[in-house]
Coordinates of C-alpha atoms in Angstrom, one line a residue:
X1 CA 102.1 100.0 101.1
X2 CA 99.7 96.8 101.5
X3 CA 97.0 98.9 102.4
X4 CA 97.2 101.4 99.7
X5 CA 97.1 98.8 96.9
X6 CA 94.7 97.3 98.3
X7 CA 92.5 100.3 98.8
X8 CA 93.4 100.9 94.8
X9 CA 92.5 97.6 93.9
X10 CA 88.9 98.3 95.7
X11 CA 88.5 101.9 94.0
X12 CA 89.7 100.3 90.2
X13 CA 86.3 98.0 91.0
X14 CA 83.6 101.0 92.1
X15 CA 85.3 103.8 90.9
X16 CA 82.3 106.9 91.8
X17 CA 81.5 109.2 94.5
X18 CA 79.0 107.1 96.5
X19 CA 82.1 104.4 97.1
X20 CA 84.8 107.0 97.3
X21 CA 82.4 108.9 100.3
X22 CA 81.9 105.6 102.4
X23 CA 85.2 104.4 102.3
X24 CA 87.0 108.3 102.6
X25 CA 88.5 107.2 106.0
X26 CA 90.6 104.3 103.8
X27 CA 92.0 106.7 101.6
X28 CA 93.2 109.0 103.7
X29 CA 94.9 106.4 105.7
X30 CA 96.5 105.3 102.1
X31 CA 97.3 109.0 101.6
X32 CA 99.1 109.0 105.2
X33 CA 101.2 105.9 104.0
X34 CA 102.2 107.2 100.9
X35 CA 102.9 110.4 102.5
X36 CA 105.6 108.7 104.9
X37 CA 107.1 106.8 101.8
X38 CA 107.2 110.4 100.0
X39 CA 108.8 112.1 103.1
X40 CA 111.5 109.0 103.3
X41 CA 112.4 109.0 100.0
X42 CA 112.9 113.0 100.1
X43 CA 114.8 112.8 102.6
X44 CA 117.2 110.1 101.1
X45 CA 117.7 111.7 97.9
X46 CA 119.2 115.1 99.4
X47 CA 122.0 112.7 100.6
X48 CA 123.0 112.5 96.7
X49 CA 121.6 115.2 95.2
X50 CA 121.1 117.9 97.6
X51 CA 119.8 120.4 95.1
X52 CA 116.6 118.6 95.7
X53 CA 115.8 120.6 99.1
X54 CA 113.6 120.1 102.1
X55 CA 110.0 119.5 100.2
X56 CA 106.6 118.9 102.2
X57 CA 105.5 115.2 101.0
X58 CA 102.0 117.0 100.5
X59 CA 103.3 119.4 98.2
X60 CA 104.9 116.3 95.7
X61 CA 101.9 114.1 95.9
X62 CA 98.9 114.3 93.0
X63 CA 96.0 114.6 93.8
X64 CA 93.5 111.4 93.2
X65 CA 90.7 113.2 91.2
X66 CA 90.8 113.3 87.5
X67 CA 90.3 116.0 85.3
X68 CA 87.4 114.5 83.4
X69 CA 86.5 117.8 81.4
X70 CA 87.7 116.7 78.3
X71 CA 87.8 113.2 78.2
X72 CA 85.6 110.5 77.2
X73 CA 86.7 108.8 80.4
X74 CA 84.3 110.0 82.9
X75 CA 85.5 108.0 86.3
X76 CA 85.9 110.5 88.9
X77 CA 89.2 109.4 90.8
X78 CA 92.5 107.9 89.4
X79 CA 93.5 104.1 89.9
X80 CA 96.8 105.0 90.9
X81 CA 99.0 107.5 93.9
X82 CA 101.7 108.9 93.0
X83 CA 104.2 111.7 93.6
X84 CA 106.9 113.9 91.6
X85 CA 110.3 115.1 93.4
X86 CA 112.2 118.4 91.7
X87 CA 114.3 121.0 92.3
X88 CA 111.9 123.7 92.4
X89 CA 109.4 122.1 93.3
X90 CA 106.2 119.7 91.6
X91 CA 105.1 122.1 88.9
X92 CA 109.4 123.3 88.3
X93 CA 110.8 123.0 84.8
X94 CA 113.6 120.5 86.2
X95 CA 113.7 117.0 85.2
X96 CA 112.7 115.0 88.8
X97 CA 112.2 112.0 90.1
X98 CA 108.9 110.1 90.0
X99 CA 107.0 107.4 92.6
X100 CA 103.9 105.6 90.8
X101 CA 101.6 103.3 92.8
X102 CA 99.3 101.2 91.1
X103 CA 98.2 97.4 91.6
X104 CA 100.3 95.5 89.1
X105 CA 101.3 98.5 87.7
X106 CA 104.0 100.4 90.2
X107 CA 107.1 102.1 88.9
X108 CA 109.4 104.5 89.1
X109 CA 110.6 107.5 86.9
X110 CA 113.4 109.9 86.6
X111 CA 113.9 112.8 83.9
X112 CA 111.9 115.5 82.4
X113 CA 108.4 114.8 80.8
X114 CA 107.4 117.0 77.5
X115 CA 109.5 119.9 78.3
X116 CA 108.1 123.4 76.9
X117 CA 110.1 124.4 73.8
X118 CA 113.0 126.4 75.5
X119 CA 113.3 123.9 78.2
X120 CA 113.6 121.2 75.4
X121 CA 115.7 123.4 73.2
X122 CA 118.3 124.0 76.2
X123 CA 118.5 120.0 76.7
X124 CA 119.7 119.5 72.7
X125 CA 122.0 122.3 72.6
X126 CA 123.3 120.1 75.6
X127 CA 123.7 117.2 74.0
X128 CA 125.2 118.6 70.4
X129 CA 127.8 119.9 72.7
X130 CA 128.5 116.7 74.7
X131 CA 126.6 113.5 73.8
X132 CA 129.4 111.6 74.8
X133 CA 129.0 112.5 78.8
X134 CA 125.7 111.3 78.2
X135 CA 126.4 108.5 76.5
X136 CA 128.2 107.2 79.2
X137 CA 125.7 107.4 81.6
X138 CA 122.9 105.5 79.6
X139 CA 125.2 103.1 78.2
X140 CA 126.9 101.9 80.8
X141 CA 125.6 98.1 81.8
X142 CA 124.3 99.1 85.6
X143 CA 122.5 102.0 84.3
X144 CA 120.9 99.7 81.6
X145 CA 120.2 96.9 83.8
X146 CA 118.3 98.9 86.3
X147 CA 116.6 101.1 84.0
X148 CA 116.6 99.8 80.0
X149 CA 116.6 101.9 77.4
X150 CA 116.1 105.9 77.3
X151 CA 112.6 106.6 76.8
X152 CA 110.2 109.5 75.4
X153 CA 108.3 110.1 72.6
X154 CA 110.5 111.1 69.5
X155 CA 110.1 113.4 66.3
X156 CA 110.3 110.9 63.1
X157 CA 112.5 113.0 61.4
X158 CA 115.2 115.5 62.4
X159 CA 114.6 118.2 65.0
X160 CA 114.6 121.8 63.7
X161 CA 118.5 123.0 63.7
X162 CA 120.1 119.9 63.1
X163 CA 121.2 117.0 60.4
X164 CA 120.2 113.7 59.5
X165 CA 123.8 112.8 60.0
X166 CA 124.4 114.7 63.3
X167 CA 126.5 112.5 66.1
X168 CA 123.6 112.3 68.4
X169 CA 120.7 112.2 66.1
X170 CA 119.4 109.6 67.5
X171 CA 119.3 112.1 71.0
X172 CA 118.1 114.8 70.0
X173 CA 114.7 113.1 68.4
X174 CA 113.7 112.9 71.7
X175 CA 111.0 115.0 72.9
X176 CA 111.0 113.3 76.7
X177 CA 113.8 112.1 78.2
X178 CA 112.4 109.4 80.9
X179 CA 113.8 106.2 82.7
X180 CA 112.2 104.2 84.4
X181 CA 111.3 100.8 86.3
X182 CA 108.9 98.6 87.0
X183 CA 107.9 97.0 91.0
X184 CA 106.1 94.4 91.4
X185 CA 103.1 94.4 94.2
X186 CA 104.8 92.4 96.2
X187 CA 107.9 94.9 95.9
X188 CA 106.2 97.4 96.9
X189 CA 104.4 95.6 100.3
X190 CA 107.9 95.1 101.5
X191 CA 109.2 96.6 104.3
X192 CA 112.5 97.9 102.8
X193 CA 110.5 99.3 99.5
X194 CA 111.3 102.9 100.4
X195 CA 115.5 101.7 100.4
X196 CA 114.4 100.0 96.9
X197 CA 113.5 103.0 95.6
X198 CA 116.1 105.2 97.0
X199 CA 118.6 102.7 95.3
X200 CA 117.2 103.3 91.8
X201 CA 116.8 106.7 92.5
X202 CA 120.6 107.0 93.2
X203 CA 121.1 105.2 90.1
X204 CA 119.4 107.9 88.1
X205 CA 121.0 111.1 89.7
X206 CA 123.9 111.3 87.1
X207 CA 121.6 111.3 84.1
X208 CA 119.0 113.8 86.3
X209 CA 122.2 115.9 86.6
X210 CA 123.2 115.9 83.2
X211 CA 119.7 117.3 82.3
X212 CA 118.9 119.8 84.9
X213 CA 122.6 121.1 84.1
X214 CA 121.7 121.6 80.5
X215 CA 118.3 123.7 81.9
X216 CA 120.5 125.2 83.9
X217 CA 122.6 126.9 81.2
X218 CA 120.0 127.6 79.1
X219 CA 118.3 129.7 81.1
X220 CA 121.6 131.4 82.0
X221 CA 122.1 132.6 78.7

C-alpha cells in the first residue's frame, strides 16, 4: 500500500480538480491496490464468519469525493480510502467490518456505526437480556489488548426504557458500538498487512456476532 499513501500524502497537499485530473492515472492505480487488499481480506473473513458472503471489492469501497453540499469544508476529494465489509452488503443495517487508509492515520474498525432507532433498540433489548455474553467478549485481556475499550458516542443519562441502576447501564448509553485499531504507515507498506488485518478482524468476529445476532432477533419479532 506504499503507493496509495503516498498518492494520499500528495492529494492532502493539492487537494482540487486541476491536481486530481493530471495525476487520475495514480489514483486509479491506488484504487486497484486497495481493491486487491479489499478482495483479500473478503475472502479471509468468510473463513470465520461465513455469513459475510462473496462481495465485489468495488461494491465495499467509498468513493474518494466528498459531499461538500453542506459543509464549510469545501475540498473536493477525501484524504483517506477506505472500505466497509457487511452482511448485506455496504449500505446493510449489520454491524461490519471496516479498512481506513490514511497517511498517519490508518485503522481498522468493527461494529455498527449510529444504528437507526430500531436497529439500536434491537441491540439493547440484547444486552438487558445478556450483558454478561458480552461482557466476556470485551473484557477479556486479548480482546482489550488488540482493540481497547468499547467505543461510540453515548447518551448522558439513561436511555428511554431503562434505570439508572440497570446491570448494564453503562451498555446501553451507547449509541455506537465500535472497536477499533490503529496501523502505523509502515504497517500498512508491509507485505503481510492484508494477514494483519485479517488477524484483528478475527479478533472482532465474536463481538460482530453478538451484535448482528441481536439485529437479527429484532427484526424477527
Amino acid at each position: 500500500m506504499k503507493g496509495t499513501l503516498a498518492f494520499l500524502a500528495e492529494l492532502e497537499k493539492n487537494n482540487h480538480r486541476d491536481w486530481f485530473e493530471a495525476n487520475r492515472k495514480t489514483y486509479e492505480s491506488s484504487k486497484k491496490e486497495l481493491a486487491v487488499l479489499v478482495q483479500q481480506v473478503i475472502q479471509g473473513i468468510n473463513t470465520f464468519d461465513p455469513e459475510l458472503g462473496d462481495q465485489a471489492p468495488s461494491k465495499c469501497m467509498f468513493r474518494i469525493n466528498r459531499d461538500i453540499r453542506f459543509s464549510n469544508n469545501k475540498n473536493p476529494y477525501k484524504n483517506n480510502m477506505g472500505a466497509y465489509m457487511a452482511k448485506g452488503g455496504k449500505k446493510s443495517v449489520y454491524g461490519g467490518y471496516y479498512l481506513h487508509i490514511q497517511p498517519k492515520a490508518s485503522f481498522l474498525a468493527a461494529g455498527v456505526w449510529m444504528p437507526e432507532a430500531p436497529i439500536l433498540k434491537s441491540i439493547r433489548q440484547e444486552l438487558h437480556y445478556n450483558h454478561a455474553a458480552f461482557r466476556k467478549i470485551i473484557e477479556s485481556k486479548s480482546f482489550q489488548s488488540n482493540f481497547g475499550e468499547l467505543g461510540g458516542e453515548q447518551v448522558k443519562t439513561s436511555p428511554k426504557g431503562y434505570d439508572a441502576d440497570h446491570p448494564a447501564i453503562d451498555l446501553l448509553r451507547y449509541k455506537s458500538f465500535v472497536v477499533t485499531h490503529n496501523f502505523a504507515d509502515k504497517e500498512v507498506c508491509s507485505a503481510n498487512f492484508g494477514e494483519h488485518v485479517l488477524g484483528y478482524f478475527k479478533q472482532a468476529a465474536p463481538f460482530l456476532h453478538y451484535i448482528n445476532n441481536a439485529i437479527d432477533l429484532g427484526l424477527e419479532s
